[in-house]
XYZ file of C-alpha atoms in Angstrom:
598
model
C 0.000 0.000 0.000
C 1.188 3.771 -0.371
C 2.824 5.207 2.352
C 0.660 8.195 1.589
C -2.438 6.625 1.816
C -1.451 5.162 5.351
C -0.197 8.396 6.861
C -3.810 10.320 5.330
C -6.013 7.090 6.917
C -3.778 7.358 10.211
C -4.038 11.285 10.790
C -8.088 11.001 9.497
C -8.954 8.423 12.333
C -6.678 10.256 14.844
C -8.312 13.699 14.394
C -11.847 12.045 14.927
C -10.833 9.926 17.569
C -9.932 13.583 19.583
C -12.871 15.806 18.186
C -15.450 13.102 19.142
C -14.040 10.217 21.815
C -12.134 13.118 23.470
C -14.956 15.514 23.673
C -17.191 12.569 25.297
C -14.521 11.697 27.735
C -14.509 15.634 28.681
C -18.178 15.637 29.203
C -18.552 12.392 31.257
C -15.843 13.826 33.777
C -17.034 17.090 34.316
C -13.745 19.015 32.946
C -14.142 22.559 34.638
C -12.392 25.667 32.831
C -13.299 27.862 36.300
C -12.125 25.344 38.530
C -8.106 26.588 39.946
C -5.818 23.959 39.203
C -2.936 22.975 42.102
C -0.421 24.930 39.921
C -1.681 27.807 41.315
C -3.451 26.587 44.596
C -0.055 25.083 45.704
C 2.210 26.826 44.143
C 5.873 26.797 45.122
C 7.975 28.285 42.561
C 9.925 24.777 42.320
C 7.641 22.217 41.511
C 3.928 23.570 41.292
C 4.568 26.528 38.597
C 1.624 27.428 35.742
C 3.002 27.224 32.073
C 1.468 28.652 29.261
C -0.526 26.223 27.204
C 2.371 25.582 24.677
C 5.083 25.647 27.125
C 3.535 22.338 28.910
C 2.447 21.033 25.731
C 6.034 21.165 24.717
C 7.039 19.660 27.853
C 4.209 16.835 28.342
C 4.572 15.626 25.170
C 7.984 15.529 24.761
C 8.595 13.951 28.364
C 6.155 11.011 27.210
C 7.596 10.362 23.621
C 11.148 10.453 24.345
C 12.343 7.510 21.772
C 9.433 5.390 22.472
C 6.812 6.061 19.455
C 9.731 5.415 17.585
C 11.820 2.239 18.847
C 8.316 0.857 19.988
C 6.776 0.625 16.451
C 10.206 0.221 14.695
C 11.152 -3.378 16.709
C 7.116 -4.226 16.349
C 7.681 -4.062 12.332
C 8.044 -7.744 12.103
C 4.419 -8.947 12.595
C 3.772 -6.721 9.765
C 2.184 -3.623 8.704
C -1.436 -3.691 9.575
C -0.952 -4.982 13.268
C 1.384 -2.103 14.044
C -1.395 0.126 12.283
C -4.156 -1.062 13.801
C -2.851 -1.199 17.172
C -1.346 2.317 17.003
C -4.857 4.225 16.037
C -6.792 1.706 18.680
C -4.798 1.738 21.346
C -4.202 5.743 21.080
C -7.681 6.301 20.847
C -9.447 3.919 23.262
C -6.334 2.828 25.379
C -3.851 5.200 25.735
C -5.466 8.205 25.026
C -7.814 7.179 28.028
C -5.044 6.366 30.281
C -3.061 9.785 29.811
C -6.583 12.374 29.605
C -7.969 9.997 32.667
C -4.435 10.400 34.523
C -3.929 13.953 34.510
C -8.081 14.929 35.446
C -7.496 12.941 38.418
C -4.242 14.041 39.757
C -5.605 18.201 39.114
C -8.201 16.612 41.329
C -5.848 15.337 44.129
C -3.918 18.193 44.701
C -1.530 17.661 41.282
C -0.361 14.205 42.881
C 0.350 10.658 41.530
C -1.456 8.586 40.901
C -0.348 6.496 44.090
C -2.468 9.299 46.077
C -5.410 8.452 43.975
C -4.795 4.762 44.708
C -4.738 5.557 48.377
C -8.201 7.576 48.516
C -10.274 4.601 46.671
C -8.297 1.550 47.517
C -6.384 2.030 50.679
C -2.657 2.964 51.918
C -1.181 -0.331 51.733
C -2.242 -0.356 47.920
C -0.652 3.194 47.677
C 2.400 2.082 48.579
C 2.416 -0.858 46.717
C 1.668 1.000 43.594
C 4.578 3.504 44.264
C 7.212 0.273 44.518
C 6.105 -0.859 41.544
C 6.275 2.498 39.899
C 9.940 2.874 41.111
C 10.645 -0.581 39.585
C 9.340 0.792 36.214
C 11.229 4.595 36.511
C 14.779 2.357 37.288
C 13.832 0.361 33.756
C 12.932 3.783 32.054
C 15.927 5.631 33.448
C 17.820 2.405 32.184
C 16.576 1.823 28.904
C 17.041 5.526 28.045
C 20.685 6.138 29.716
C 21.510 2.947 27.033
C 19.821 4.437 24.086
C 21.568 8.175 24.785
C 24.713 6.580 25.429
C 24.693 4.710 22.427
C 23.464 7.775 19.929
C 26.638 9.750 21.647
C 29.182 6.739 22.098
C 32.370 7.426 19.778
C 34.464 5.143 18.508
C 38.235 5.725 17.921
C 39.155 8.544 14.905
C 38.391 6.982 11.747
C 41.224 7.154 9.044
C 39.219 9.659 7.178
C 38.924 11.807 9.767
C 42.668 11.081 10.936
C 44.210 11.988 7.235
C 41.464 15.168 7.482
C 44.133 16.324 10.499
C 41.487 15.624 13.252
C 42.274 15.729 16.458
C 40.495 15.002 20.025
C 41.595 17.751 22.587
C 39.396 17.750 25.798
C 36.862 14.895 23.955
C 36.360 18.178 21.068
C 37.012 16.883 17.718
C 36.570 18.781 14.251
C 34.900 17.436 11.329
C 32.789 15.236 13.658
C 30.762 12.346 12.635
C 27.247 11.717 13.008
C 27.686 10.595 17.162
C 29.901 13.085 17.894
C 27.533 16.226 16.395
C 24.737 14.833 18.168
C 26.552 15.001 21.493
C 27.878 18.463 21.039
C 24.141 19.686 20.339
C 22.640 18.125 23.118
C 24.855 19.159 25.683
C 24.943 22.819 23.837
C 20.940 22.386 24.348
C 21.036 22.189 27.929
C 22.678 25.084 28.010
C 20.236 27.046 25.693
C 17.042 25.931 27.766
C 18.626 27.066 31.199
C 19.249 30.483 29.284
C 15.592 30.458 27.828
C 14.643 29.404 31.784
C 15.989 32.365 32.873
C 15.339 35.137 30.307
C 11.644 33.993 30.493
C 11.220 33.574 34.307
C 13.273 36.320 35.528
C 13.695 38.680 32.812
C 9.852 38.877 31.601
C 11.154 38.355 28.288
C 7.619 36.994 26.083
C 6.786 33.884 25.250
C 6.921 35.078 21.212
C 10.202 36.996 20.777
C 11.672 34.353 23.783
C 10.689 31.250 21.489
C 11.547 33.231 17.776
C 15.444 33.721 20.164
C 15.292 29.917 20.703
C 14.479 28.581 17.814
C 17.110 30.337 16.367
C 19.744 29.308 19.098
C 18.456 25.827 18.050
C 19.697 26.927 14.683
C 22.989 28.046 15.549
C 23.779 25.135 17.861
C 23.065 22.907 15.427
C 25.636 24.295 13.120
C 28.274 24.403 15.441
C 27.549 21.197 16.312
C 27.747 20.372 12.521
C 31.190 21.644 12.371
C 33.112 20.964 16.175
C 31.584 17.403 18.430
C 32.114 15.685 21.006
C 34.059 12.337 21.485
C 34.017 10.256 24.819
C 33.738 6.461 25.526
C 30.156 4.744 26.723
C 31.410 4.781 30.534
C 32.087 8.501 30.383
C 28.919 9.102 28.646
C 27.087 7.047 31.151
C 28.516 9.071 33.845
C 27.860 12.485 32.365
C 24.172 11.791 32.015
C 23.903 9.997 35.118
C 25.026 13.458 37.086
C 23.214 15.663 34.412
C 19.753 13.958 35.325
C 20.465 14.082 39.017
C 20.926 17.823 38.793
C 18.071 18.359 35.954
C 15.997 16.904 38.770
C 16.491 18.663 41.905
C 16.322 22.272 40.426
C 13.111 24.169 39.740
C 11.593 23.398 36.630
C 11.571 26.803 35.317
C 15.394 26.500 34.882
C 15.387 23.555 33.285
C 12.542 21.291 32.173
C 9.724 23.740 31.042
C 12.094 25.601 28.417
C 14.342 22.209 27.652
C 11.046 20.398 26.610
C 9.324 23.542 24.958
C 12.361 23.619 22.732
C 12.903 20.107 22.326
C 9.199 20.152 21.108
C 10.248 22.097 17.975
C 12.687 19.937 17.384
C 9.910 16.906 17.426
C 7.852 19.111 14.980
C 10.125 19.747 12.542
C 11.290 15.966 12.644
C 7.444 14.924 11.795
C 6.832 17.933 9.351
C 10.314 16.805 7.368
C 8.832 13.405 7.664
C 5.644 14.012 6.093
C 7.072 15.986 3.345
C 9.090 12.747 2.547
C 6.534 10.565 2.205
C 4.396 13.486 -0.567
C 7.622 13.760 -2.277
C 7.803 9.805 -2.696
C 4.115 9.482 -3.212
C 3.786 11.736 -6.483
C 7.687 12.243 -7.680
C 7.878 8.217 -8.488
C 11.362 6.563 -9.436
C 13.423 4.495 -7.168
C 12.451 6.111 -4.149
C 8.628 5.465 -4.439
C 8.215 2.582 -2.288
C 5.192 0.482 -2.007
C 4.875 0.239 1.725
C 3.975 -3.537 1.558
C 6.669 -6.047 3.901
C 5.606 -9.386 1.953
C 8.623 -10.826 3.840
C 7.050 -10.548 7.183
C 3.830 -12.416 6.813
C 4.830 -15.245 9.362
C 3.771 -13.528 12.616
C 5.828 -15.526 14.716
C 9.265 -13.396 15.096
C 12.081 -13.254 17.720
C 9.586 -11.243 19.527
C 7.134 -14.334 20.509
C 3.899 -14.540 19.233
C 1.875 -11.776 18.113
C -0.045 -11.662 21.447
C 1.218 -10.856 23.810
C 4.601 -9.490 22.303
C 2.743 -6.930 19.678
C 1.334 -5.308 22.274
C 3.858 -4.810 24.290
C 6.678 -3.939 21.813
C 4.779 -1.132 20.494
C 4.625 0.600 23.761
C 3.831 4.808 23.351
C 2.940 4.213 20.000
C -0.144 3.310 21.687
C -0.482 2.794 24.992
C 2.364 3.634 28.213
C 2.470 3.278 31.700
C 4.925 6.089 31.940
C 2.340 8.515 30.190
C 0.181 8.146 33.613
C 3.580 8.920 36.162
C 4.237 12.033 33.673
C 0.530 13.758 33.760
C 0.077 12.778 37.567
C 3.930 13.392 38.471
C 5.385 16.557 36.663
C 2.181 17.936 34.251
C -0.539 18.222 36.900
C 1.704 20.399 38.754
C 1.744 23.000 36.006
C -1.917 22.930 33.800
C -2.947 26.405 33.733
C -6.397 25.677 33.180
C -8.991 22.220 33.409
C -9.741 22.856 29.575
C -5.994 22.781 28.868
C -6.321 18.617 30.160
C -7.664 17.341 26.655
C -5.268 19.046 23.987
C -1.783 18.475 26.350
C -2.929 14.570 27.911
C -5.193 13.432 24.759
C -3.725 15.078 22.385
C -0.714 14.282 22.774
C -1.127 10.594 22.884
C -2.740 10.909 19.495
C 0.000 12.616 18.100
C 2.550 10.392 19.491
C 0.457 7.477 17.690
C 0.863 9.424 14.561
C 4.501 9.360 15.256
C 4.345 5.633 15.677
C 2.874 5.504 12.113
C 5.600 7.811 10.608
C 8.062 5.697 12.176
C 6.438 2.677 10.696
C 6.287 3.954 7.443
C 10.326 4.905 7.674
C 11.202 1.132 8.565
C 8.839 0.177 5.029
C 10.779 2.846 3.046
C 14.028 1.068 4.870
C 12.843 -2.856 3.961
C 12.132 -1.638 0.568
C 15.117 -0.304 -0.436
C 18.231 -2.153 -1.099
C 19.883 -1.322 2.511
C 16.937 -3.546 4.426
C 18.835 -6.074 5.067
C 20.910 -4.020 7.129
C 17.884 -3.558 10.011
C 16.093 -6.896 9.187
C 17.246 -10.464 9.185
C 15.834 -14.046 9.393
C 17.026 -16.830 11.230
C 16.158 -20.030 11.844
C 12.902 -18.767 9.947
C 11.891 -16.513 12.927
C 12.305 -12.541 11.615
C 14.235 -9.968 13.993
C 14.865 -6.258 14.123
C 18.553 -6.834 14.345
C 19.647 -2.140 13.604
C 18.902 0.461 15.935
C 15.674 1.874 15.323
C 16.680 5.427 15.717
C 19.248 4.831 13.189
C 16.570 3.267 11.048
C 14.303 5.924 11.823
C 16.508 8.671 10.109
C 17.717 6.559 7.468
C 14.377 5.318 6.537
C 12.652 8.745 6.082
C 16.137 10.072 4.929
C 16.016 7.909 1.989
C 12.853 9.523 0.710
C 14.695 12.650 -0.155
C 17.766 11.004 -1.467
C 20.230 7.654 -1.718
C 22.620 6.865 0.672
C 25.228 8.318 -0.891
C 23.672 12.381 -1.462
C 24.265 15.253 1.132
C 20.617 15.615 1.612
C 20.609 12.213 2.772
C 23.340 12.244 5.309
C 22.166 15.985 6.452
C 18.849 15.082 6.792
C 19.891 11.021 9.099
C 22.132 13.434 11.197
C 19.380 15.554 12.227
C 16.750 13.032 12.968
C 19.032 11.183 15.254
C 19.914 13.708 16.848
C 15.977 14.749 17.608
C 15.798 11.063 18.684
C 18.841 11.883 21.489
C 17.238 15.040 22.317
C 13.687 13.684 23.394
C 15.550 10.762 25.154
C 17.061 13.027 27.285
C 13.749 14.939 27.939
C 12.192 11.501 29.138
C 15.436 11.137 31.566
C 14.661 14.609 33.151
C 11.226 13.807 33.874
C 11.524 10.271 34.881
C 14.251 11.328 37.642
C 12.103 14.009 39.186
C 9.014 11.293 39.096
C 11.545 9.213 41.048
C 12.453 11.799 43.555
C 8.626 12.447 44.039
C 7.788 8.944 44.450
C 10.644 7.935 46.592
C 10.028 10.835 49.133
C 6.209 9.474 49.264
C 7.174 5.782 49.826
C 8.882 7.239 53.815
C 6.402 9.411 54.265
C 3.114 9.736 56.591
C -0.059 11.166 55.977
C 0.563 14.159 58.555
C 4.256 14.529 56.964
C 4.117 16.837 53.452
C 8.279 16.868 52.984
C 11.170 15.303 54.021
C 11.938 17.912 56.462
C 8.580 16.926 58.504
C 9.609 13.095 59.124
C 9.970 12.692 62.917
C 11.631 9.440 62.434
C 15.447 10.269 61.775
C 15.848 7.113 59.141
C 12.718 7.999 57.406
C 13.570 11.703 57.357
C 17.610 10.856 55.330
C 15.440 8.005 52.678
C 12.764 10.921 51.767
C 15.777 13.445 51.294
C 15.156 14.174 47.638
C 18.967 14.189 46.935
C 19.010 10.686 48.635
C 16.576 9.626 46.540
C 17.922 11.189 43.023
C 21.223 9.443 43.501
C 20.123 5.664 43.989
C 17.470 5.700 41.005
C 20.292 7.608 39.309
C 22.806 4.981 40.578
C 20.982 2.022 39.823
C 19.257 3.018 36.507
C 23.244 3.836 35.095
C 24.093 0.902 36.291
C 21.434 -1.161 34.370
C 21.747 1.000 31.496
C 25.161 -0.862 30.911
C 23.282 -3.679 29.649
C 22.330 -4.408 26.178
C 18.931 -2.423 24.933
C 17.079 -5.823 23.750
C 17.044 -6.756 27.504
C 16.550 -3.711 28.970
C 13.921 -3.018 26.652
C 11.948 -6.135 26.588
C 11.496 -6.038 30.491
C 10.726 -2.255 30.179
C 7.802 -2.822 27.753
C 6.213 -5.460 29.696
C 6.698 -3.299 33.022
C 5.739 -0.481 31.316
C 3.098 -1.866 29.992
C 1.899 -3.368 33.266
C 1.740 0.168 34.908
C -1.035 1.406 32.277
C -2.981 -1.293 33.102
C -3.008 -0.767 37.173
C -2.838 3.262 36.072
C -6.056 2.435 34.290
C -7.925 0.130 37.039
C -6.360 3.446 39.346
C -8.579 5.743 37.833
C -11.169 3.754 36.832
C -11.379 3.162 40.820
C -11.535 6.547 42.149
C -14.687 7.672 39.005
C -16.536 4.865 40.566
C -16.275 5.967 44.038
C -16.725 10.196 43.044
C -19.560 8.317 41.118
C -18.744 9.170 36.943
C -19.065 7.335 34.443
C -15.442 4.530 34.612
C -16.808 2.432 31.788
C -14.735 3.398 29.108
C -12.128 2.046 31.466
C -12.585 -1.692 31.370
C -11.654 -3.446 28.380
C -8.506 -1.124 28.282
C -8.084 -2.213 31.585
C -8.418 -6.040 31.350
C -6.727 -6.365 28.025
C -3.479 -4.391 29.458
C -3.199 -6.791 32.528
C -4.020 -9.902 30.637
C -1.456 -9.213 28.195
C 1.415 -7.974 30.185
C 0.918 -10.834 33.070
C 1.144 -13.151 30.462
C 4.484 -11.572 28.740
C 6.076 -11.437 32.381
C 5.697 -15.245 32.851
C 6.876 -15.742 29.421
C 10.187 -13.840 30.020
C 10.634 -15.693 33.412
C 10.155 -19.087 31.486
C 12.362 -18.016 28.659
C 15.070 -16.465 31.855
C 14.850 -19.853 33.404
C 15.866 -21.551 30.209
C 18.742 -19.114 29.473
C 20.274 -19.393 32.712
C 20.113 -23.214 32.652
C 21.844 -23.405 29.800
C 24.656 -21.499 30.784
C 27.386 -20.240 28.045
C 27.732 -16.885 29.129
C 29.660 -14.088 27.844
C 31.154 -10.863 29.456
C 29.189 -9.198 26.461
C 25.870 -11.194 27.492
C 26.639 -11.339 31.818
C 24.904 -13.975 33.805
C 23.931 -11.461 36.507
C 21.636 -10.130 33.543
C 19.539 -12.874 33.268
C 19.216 -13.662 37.076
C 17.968 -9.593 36.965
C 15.832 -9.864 34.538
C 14.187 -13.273 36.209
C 13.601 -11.769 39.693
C 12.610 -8.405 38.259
C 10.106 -9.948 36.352
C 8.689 -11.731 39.118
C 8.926 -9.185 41.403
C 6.813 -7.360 39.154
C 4.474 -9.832 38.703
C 3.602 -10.765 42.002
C 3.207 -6.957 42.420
C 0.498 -6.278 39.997
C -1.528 -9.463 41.079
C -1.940 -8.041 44.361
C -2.794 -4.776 43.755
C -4.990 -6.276 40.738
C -6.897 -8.264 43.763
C -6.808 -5.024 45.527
C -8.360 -3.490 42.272
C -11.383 -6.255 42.086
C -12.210 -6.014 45.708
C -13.008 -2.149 45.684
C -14.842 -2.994 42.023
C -17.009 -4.949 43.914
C -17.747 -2.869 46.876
C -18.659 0.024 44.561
C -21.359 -2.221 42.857
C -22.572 -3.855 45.908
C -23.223 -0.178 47.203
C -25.006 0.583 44.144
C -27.218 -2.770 44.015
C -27.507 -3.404 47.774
């Protein structure tokens, strides 16, 4: 089929989906544009600040994409077209959509906190706390799984002989002439710097949102040339290190220095990557020639892949293409603290799902461009008749819509790869900020009491040095780098299923506390059974398939024993987890109805 034709069908659903499902969903809550939000109830200047509508659009939705709508539907490629397709429109429109627009209404309604508050007012404190464990379990996977994939987009390998006869040299890790890795380092660490100036010229200068964003845009420019022309080139341990301490500090300061005007900036960046994309696929669609692919993989018609089955691995692999976990610790953790205004809940939670499911189909149209040209093999393999995803997706990401403008070989081509990557670093990095603060939030609430609101209040002296924020910061920090020196395919497989796990209790959450403010939850269900079902079943499968590996021994310093014995208990852990607080879940189901139909 024509790439075009997918992208038109995609974006056609999508925009219904949010003019009429979202609009219902609005109604049957009771959104309330009077209503204060905490932002400015509890504000605090660190935490709980109001952002303009397009500032925390910028930062919601590019804290919740990070590289997922685009490794998710990438590695998923392999059962074929139409599944990814049809799951991504679904799921964003009944499931994830849901999940995110549901999140965020009930966290404004708690005071702008997570979601393990809203667990504790419908289904009691030990649930709460439950919840939070097993939301810290999923932020050390997602701090994990993203330190690997940054690491890897910035990782340099030794001068190559081109760039040695060229007269490059390294001096303090700054090389000219840099190559793809090292230009996408330099600009990401060059954009940190730009959003703490943004941060401040908007915050304490009173410069305005319009000339402030027309500056930044253009500092984006400028960076991005510089970058072009001077990177930066240091191993995967130094790398690991660097972010490790640049998350830990990203998280402790206020977020307008740092996270509002990083992800407002970062959001451009996301823009222009889809807007470049969809040009691409026109210009393929009515310029014919080599580069107009059909968008048909023939060679993936056997559903069973590397993956597993198509149930529950489909599902799963896709992730925030169409349906996260981490979506609900964003809008109850970091974007509840900032909506301006009730209305604001639809276009910035909603919305933004939907146009991260959009992104999912872009992405999936970039691998089709990839399998159909004569590079596919590169990304794609089969062995043993099962098919596997075998490049990195971000790679294949740029490549694939790269290729539409040009062959491998053009300027316009290698131009066009460099930048895309280096949007795919960029929004990694913006999920790492917000998935450390959600930590530091979370970890604090796990030591606390009821009659305690910070650290500082804890009358017990051991409680009072775990809720320490900096305490906190440093072991997710310490842990998730730690992890994050694994390889991606195990990181990431475990992630999904977590992840995946946590919409389904973030769902059943929710759906919980509607029933007892008695609203409509309905809409809640099937999203809600489907997510557990499948992820329950995924987790036993990778503690079978854990069991096997280890059993068999053979391992490698590359491949570590102590990754599989992780990835078994963690698994397990998370498991056992979810079935309680799923039992929770049921009993407070049930003592809704009965008080309905004594």
């Amino acid at each position: 089929m024509n790439a075009l034709l997918i992208l038109i069908a995609a974006i056609v659903l999508l925009l219904a989906g949010y003019i009429l499902y979202g609009g219902w969903l609005a109604k049957q809550w009771g959104i309330d544009p009077k209503r204060k939000t905490p932002a400015y109830e509890k504000e605090d200047g660190v935490d709980y600040v109001a952002a303009k509508p397009a500032v925390l659009m910028g930062h919601h939705f590019s804290s919740v994409a990070g590289a997922g709508p685009i490794n998710g539907p990438i590695m998923a490629s392999v059962f074929g077209w139409i599944p990814v397709f049809l799951w991504c429109v679904v799921g964003g429109i009944f499931f994830g959509g849901v999940q995110d627009f549901g999140s965020l209404f009930a966290s404004i309604r708690h005071d702008g906190k997570t979601i393990g508050e809203i667990i504790k007012s419908s289904m009691g404190k030990t649930s709460k706390r439950l919840f939070i464990i097993f939301s810290l379990l999923v932020l050390i996977l997602v701090i994990a799984s993203f330190v690997n994939v940054v690491a890897a987009t910035f990782l340099t390998a030794p001068l190559t002989s081109e760039q040695i006869a060229c007269g490059v040299k390294a001096q303090f890790g700054i090389v000219s002439n840099p190559n793809g890795n090292q230009t996408t380092a330099m600009v990401s660490v060059l954009f940190i710097v730009l959003a703490v100036l943004y941060g401040v010229a908007t915050n304490r200068f009173g410069l305005k949102t319009l000339p402030a964003t027309i500056l930044g845009i253009a500092g984006v420019v400028g960076i991005v040339v510089l970058g072009l022309n001077y990177g930066l080139a240091f191993d995967r341990t130094t790398w690991i290190v660097v972010i490790g301490v640049y998350i830990a500090v990203a998280s402790l300061i206020p977020v307008w220095i740092m996270l509002q005007p990083r992800d407002y900036l970062s959001s451009f960046l996301l823009y222009a990557m889809m807007l470049i994309a969809v040009a691409g696929i026109g210009l393929i669609a009515f310029t014919g020639g080599s580069r107009n692919v059909a968008f048909d993989l023939p060679a993936f018609t056997d559903w069973e892949t590397s993956l597993g089955g198509m149930f529950p691995a489909l599902f799963i692999t896709v992730a925030c293409g169409a349906c996260s976990g981490f979506h609900s610790l964003i809008a109850s953790g970091t974007t509840s603290k900032q909506l301006d205004a009730e209305q604001h809940a639809k276009p910035i939670a909603y919305g933004s799902m939907l146009i991260e499911s959009a992104l999912g189909i872009i992405s999936l149209i970039a691998v089709g461009v990839i399998v159909g040209s004569v590079s596919g093999q590169t990304y794609v393999t089969e062995i043993n008749g099962l098919w596997t995803f075998k490049g990195s997706p971000a790679k294949a990401f740029g490549d694939g819509i790269a290729l539409m403008f040009g062959n491998v070989d053009s300027s316009v081509f290698k131009t066009i790869a460099a930048l895309l990557t280096l949007a795919v670093s960029v929004f990694a990095l913006t999920s790492l900020d917000s998935a450390t603060r959600l930590s530091r939030f979370m970890f604090g609430e796990l030591f606390l009491k009821d009659d305690e609101a910070t650290w500082k209040d804890a009358k017990n002296p051991v409680r009072k040095i775990l809720a320490n924020p900096f305490v906190g910061t440093c072991f997710m920090v310490i842990v998730g780098c730690i992890l994050g020196g694994l390889k991606l395919a195990a990181i990431w497989s475990l992630f999904g299923a977590a992840n995946q796990l946590l919409a389904g209790i973030a769902l059943m959450a929710v759906a919980a506390w509607l029933g007892q403010v008695g609203k409509n939850n309905k809409m809640f269900i099937i999203p809600m059974i489907f997510m557990l079902a499948a992820t329950l079943t995924q987790l036993v499968l990778t503690i079978i398939k854990q069991i096997q590996l280890i059993s068999k021994g053979g391992f490698t310093a590359a491949d570590p024993a102590w990754g599989h014995y992780f990835q078994c208990c963690f698994a397990a852990a998370m498991a056992i987890l979810a079935v309680i607080l799923v039992i929770e879940g049921v009993r407070t189901f049930a003592s809704q109805v009965s008080k309905k139909n004594p």
